[in-house]
Tab-separated table of C-alpha atoms in Angstrom:
chain	number	residue	atom	x	y	z
A	16	MET	CA	188.838	129.461	108.589
A	17	ASN	CA	190.430	126.084	109.312
A	18	GLY	CA	193.874	127.513	108.519
A	19	THR	CA	193.275	130.464	110.857
A	20	ALA	CA	192.105	128.177	113.665
A	21	ARG	CA	195.159	125.992	113.175
A	22	ASN	CA	197.440	129.062	113.329
A	23	ILE	CA	195.792	130.128	116.589
A	24	ASP	CA	196.503	126.699	118.076
A	25	ILE	CA	200.116	126.821	116.890
A	26	TYR	CA	200.817	130.324	118.216
A	27	PHE	CA	199.070	129.638	121.513
A	28	ILE	CA	201.046	126.437	122.135
A	29	THR	CA	204.265	128.147	121.025
A	30	LEU	CA	203.651	131.026	123.446
A	31	ILE	CA	203.035	128.599	126.315
A	32	LEU	CA	206.242	126.673	125.493
A	33	ASP	CA	208.151	129.939	125.196
A	34	LEU	CA	207.030	131.113	128.638
A	35	PHE	CA	207.659	127.667	130.102
A	36	SER	CA	211.246	127.723	128.786
A	37	ILE	CA	211.933	131.209	130.158
A	38	LEU	CA	210.491	130.482	133.589
A	39	SER	CA	212.280	127.133	133.750
A	40	PHE	CA	215.587	128.804	132.951
A	41	LEU	CA	215.047	131.429	135.640
A	42	TYR	CA	213.987	128.778	138.162
A	43	PHE	CA	217.043	126.568	137.675
A	44	ASN	CA	219.342	129.594	137.662
A	45	PHE	CA	217.638	131.339	140.531
A	46	HIS	CA	220.886	131.674	142.481
A	47	ASN	CA	222.424	133.620	139.573
A	48	SER	CA	219.367	135.808	138.949
A	49	ASN	CA	219.305	139.456	139.976
A	50	ILE	CA	216.868	142.336	140.202
A	51	LEU	CA	217.400	143.107	136.490
A	52	ASP	CA	216.036	139.672	135.549
A	53	LEU	CA	212.889	140.328	137.593
A	54	ILE	CA	212.461	143.695	135.886
A	55	MET	CA	212.897	142.106	132.450
A	56	LEU	CA	210.405	139.375	133.367
A	57	GLY	CA	207.847	142.066	134.250
A	58	ILE	CA	208.588	143.881	130.979
A	59	LEU	CA	208.209	140.596	129.084
A	60	PHE	CA	204.724	139.936	130.437
A	61	THR	CA	203.737	143.566	129.863
A	62	LEU	CA	204.832	143.342	126.236
A	63	ILE	CA	202.998	140.042	125.739
A	64	ILE	CA	199.747	141.528	127.051
A	65	THR	CA	200.012	144.831	125.162
A	66	SER	CA	201.096	143.086	121.954
A	67	TYR	CA	198.049	140.846	122.186
A	68	PHE	CA	195.725	143.851	122.262
A	69	MET	CA	197.702	146.178	119.972
A	70	GLY	CA	198.809	143.725	117.275
A	71	ILE	CA	201.953	142.608	115.481
A	72	VAL	CA	203.185	146.070	114.445
A	73	PHE	CA	203.150	147.332	118.009
A	74	ALA	CA	204.826	144.099	119.132
A	75	LEU	CA	207.745	144.552	116.747
A	76	ILE	CA	208.236	148.253	117.454
A	77	SER	CA	207.937	148.015	121.237
A	78	SER	CA	210.171	144.944	121.520
A	79	SER	CA	212.788	146.631	119.323
A	80	ILE	CA	212.810	149.661	121.608
A	81	VAL	CA	213.086	147.504	124.729
A	82	ILE	CA	215.918	145.398	123.265
A	83	PHE	CA	217.788	148.527	122.142
A	84	MET	CA	217.592	150.013	125.643
A	85	TYR	CA	218.489	146.683	127.277
A	86	CYS	CA	221.492	146.067	124.999
A	87	SER	CA	222.691	149.640	125.560
A	88	PHE	CA	222.542	149.078	129.311
A	89	ILE	CA	224.370	145.722	129.062
A	90	LEU	CA	227.026	147.317	126.844
A	91	TYR	CA	227.439	150.152	129.326
A	92	ARG	CA	227.891	147.705	132.204
A	93	ASN	CA	230.362	145.634	130.199
A	94	VAL	CA	232.490	148.481	128.847
A	95	ILE	CA	232.293	151.080	131.584
A	96	LEU	CA	231.704	148.953	134.676
A	97	SER	CA	233.599	145.893	133.404
A	98	GLN	CA	230.764	143.507	134.270
A	99	THR	CA	230.665	140.165	132.457
A	100	VAL	CA	227.860	139.411	130.001
A	101	ILE	CA	225.972	136.405	131.392
A	102	TRP	CA	223.612	133.838	129.827
A	103	SER	CA	220.462	135.565	131.123
A	104	ASN	CA	221.375	138.643	129.070
A	105	TYR	CA	221.215	136.613	125.879
A	106	LEU	CA	217.957	135.043	127.102
A	107	TRP	CA	216.167	138.400	127.261
A	108	ILE	CA	217.581	139.544	123.924
A	109	ILE	CA	215.974	136.491	122.290
A	110	ALA	CA	212.903	136.016	124.500
A	111	ILE	CA	211.439	139.521	124.419
A	112	PRO	CA	211.102	139.991	120.620
A	113	LEU	CA	210.153	136.342	120.134
A	114	SER	CA	207.410	136.424	122.797
A	115	SER	CA	206.074	139.765	121.557
A	116	PHE	CA	206.005	138.483	117.978
A	117	ILE	CA	204.150	135.290	118.947
A	118	SER	CA	201.617	137.257	121.036
A	119	GLY	CA	201.049	139.742	118.202
A	120	ARG	CA	200.548	136.956	115.643
A	121	LEU	CA	198.188	135.163	118.012
A	122	SER	CA	196.134	138.350	118.372
A	123	GLU	CA	196.173	138.907	114.599
A	124	ASN	CA	194.781	135.435	113.876
A	125	ILE	CA	192.162	135.663	116.631
A	126	ASN	CA	190.960	139.005	115.221
A	127	LEU	CA	190.844	137.455	111.749
A	128	LEU	CA	188.751	134.557	113.036
A	129	GLN	CA	186.422	136.972	114.850
A	130	ASN	CA	185.951	138.991	111.638
A	131	ILE	CA	185.189	135.822	109.685
A	132	ASN	CA	182.643	134.834	112.333
A	133	LYS	CA	181.076	138.302	112.261
A	134	ASN	CA	180.754	138.182	108.468
A	135	LEU	CA	179.232	134.705	108.608
A	136	GLN	CA	176.685	135.867	111.184
A	137	LYS	CA	175.824	138.840	108.966
A	138	GLU	CA	175.372	136.556	105.943
A	139	TYR	CA	173.236	134.204	108.033
A	140	ARG	CA	170.959	137.057	109.118
A	141	GLU	CA	170.613	138.142	105.485
A	142	LEU	CA	169.781	134.619	104.332
A	143	ILE	CA	167.367	133.688	107.106
A	144	THR	CA	163.731	133.937	106.024
A	145	ILE	CA	161.829	132.505	109.013
A	146	ASP	CA	160.948	134.486	112.129
A	147	GLN	CA	162.025	132.485	115.186
A	148	THR	CA	159.160	133.634	117.410
A	149	THR	CA	156.189	133.056	115.109
A	150	GLY	CA	157.572	130.642	112.533
A	151	LEU	CA	156.273	132.934	109.783
A	152	ASN	CA	158.153	134.124	106.713
A	153	ASN	CA	159.775	137.539	107.032
A	154	ILE	CA	159.360	140.666	104.934
A	155	LYS	CA	162.022	139.627	102.402
A	156	VAL	CA	159.983	136.597	101.435
A	157	PHE	CA	156.830	138.751	101.545
A	158	TYR	CA	158.042	141.084	98.797
A	159	ARG	CA	159.377	138.199	96.739
A	160	ASP	CA	156.061	136.332	96.918
A	161	ILE	CA	153.838	139.344	96.418
A	162	ASN	CA	155.631	140.359	93.228
A	163	LYS	CA	155.303	136.811	91.966
A	164	GLU	CA	151.558	136.717	92.771
A	165	ILE	CA	150.986	140.133	91.187
A	166	SER	CA	152.656	138.904	88.019
A	167	ARG	CA	150.497	135.771	88.045
A	168	SER	CA	147.354	137.823	88.669
A	169	GLN	CA	148.162	140.108	85.720
A	170	ARG	CA	148.827	137.166	83.436
A	171	TYR	CA	145.847	134.953	84.312
A	172	LYS	CA	143.454	137.619	85.659
A	173	ASN	CA	143.191	135.817	89.018
A	174	ASP	CA	141.926	137.530	92.152
A	175	LEU	CA	144.548	138.512	94.716
A	176	SER	CA	143.993	140.040	98.145
A	177	LEU	CA	146.401	141.285	100.775
A	178	MET	CA	145.537	141.446	104.474
A	179	ILE	CA	147.567	143.489	106.952
A	180	ILE	CA	147.064	142.719	110.662
A	181	LYS	CA	148.241	145.316	113.176
A	182	PHE	CA	148.828	144.317	116.802
A	183	GLU	CA	147.707	147.398	118.763
A	184	TYR	CA	149.538	148.800	121.834
A	185	TYR	CA	152.529	146.526	121.268
A	186	ASP	CA	155.060	148.746	123.070
A	187	GLU	CA	152.753	149.334	126.057
A	188	LEU	CA	152.095	145.604	126.449
A	189	LYS	CA	155.808	144.904	126.178
A	190	ARG	CA	156.517	147.269	129.067
A	191	ILE	CA	153.746	145.659	131.141
A	192	LEU	CA	154.309	141.988	130.337
A	193	GLY	CA	157.942	141.840	129.335
A	194	ASP	CA	159.447	140.505	126.155
A	195	LYS	CA	159.055	136.800	126.951
A	196	LYS	CA	155.328	136.877	127.783
A	197	LEU	CA	154.588	139.157	124.854
A	198	LYS	CA	156.249	136.681	122.506
A	199	GLU	CA	153.958	133.975	123.865
A	200	ILE	CA	150.929	136.147	123.091
A	201	LEU	CA	152.276	136.824	119.610
A	202	LYS	CA	152.574	133.061	119.098
A	203	ARG	CA	148.918	132.673	120.147
A	204	ILE	CA	147.840	135.375	117.705
A	205	THR	CA	149.811	133.642	114.958
A	206	LYS	CA	148.056	130.392	115.807
A	207	CYS	CA	144.673	132.129	115.500
A	208	ILE	CA	145.628	133.501	112.083
A	209	ASN	CA	146.911	130.123	110.897
A	210	SER	CA	143.693	128.399	111.928
A	211	SER	CA	141.546	131.072	110.264
A	212	THR	CA	143.258	131.040	106.870
A	213	ARG	CA	143.624	128.426	104.184
A	214	HIS	CA	146.654	126.224	103.821
A	215	GLU	CA	147.514	127.829	100.486
A	216	ASP	CA	147.429	131.359	101.973
A	217	GLU	CA	150.887	132.746	102.751
A	218	ARG	CA	151.468	134.336	106.152
A	219	TYR	CA	154.272	136.754	107.041
A	220	ILE	CA	155.585	138.869	109.896
A	221	LEU	CA	156.318	142.315	108.479
A	222	SER	CA	157.497	144.029	111.651
A	223	LYS	CA	157.394	143.430	115.399
A	224	ASP	CA	153.673	144.247	115.572
A	225	THR	CA	152.463	143.740	112.010
A	226	LEU	CA	151.573	140.559	110.143
A	227	GLY	CA	150.501	139.997	106.571
A	228	VAL	CA	148.420	137.371	104.767
A	229	LEU	CA	148.653	137.019	101.009
A	230	MET	CA	145.568	135.309	99.598
A	231	ALA	CA	145.763	134.145	95.993
A	232	ASN	CA	142.512	133.455	94.120
A	233	THR	CA	140.589	135.429	96.752
A	234	ASP	CA	138.559	138.571	96.157
A	235	ILE	CA	137.712	141.257	98.703
A	236	LYS	CA	134.515	139.481	99.800
A	237	GLY	CA	136.353	136.267	100.541
A	238	ALA	CA	139.026	138.199	102.394
A	239	GLU	CA	136.330	139.885	104.521
A	240	VAL	CA	135.095	136.442	105.577
A	241	VAL	CA	138.640	135.539	106.675
A	242	LYS	CA	138.875	138.857	108.521
A	243	GLU	CA	135.739	138.140	110.562
A	244	ARG	CA	137.023	134.646	111.292
A	245	ILE	CA	140.303	136.046	112.643
A	246	LYS	CA	138.457	138.643	114.743
A	247	HIS	CA	136.331	135.869	116.220
A	248	GLU	CA	139.414	133.787	117.065
A	249	ILE	CA	141.055	136.772	118.759
A	250	GLU	CA	137.946	137.361	120.865
A	251	ASN	CA	138.061	133.718	121.965
A	252	LEU	CA	141.706	134.238	122.857
A	253	ASN	CA	140.793	137.290	124.941
A	254	LEU	CA	138.180	135.231	126.799
A	255	HIS	CA	140.756	132.544	127.497
A	256	ILE	CA	143.250	135.132	128.801
A	257	SER	CA	140.622	136.708	131.097
A	258	GLU	CA	139.621	133.272	132.441
A	259	ILE	CA	143.170	132.547	133.606
A	260	GLY	CA	143.254	135.857	135.465
A	261	LYS	CA	145.391	138.031	133.225
A	262	ASN	CA	144.107	141.595	133.044
A	263	ILE	CA	145.044	142.339	129.429
A	264	HIS	CA	143.100	142.671	126.206
A	265	ILE	CA	144.466	141.954	122.750
A	266	ASP	CA	143.314	144.437	120.159
A	267	ILE	CA	144.074	144.089	116.463
A	268	LYS	CA	143.221	146.060	113.363
A	269	ILE	CA	142.900	144.463	109.956
A	270	GLY	CA	143.213	146.157	106.592
A	271	ILE	CA	142.343	144.427	103.318
A	272	VAL	CA	142.906	145.430	99.714
A	273	GLN	CA	142.310	143.562	96.467
A	274	TYR	CA	144.830	143.913	93.697
A	275	GLU	CA	143.697	145.997	90.728
A	276	ASP	CA	145.380	146.871	87.454
A	277	GLY	CA	145.943	150.456	88.605
A	278	ILE	CA	148.082	149.389	91.551
A	279	ASN	CA	151.743	149.848	90.750
A	280	GLY	CA	153.561	146.929	92.349
A	281	ALA	CA	154.054	145.428	95.805
A	282	PHE	CA	154.859	148.633	97.687
A	283	GLU	CA	151.683	150.386	96.644
A	284	LEU	CA	149.575	147.303	97.368
A	285	LYS	CA	151.024	147.097	100.886
A	286	LYS	CA	150.566	150.841	101.402
A	287	ARG	CA	146.900	150.641	100.436
A	288	ALA	CA	146.332	147.707	102.817
A	289	GLU	CA	147.976	149.696	105.622
A	290	LYS	CA	145.730	152.656	104.773
A	291	GLU	CA	142.681	150.411	105.265
A	292	LEU	CA	143.782	149.825	108.893
A	293	GLU	CA	142.535	153.340	109.687
A	294	TYR	CA	138.971	152.351	108.834
A	295	ASP	CA	138.890	149.162	110.920
A	296	VAL	CA	137.168	150.015	114.199
């Protein structure tokens, strides 16, 4: 990446110096300039712009075509019309392919840097495990931890319970409140869950409206106690929201399942917990 960034700096500075040299030459030889020089200057800038967007291959092909046509015209004027070849003719023969090449290389290196940045962002998203809104672990960590806890439960015969918490009417509330205010409510719900569970319990955000709590060494009865505690905290939150004049009501459903030997892995355990949401009224 450092080499690519350095190349961008070099080609950018070279292009600026190239244009400065051409314009300086035309300025100091303004009295000898003609309409053909103005046309070639317009073609030069057109090629620089198009080469930047189309790349180095287009730059080389298009500049070759332009130089071929320009040299043919100069040769025609010299041989047929007996006009003298002047210094500005040589300027365009050198400047047009050089400027197009520099612009194409600049574009090539910028695109390379953008691709590197895009790949790094993709890798970052794949590596990130914490949800920015709630501060909870995401679903990747959830499946990693749940498989580990299932293995531990099978080995030592420890109790293991999974709680799934569904935030009802998420999309409707988002349309009413907007994304920013809904995130604040989701943070409050997360705070209620954190205060209602033990420090050793692991909490996750599984989707935009679904959270999970993995409770090691906890049977279904203990998980039911935690469930009632969370429900109570949410009711207190609803009272607080109504007191400050907001006409909304937070409704959640909670499904709980305890791991048993017949459950085949993390996916089935999560599916059973989600099934229990239907019976929470």
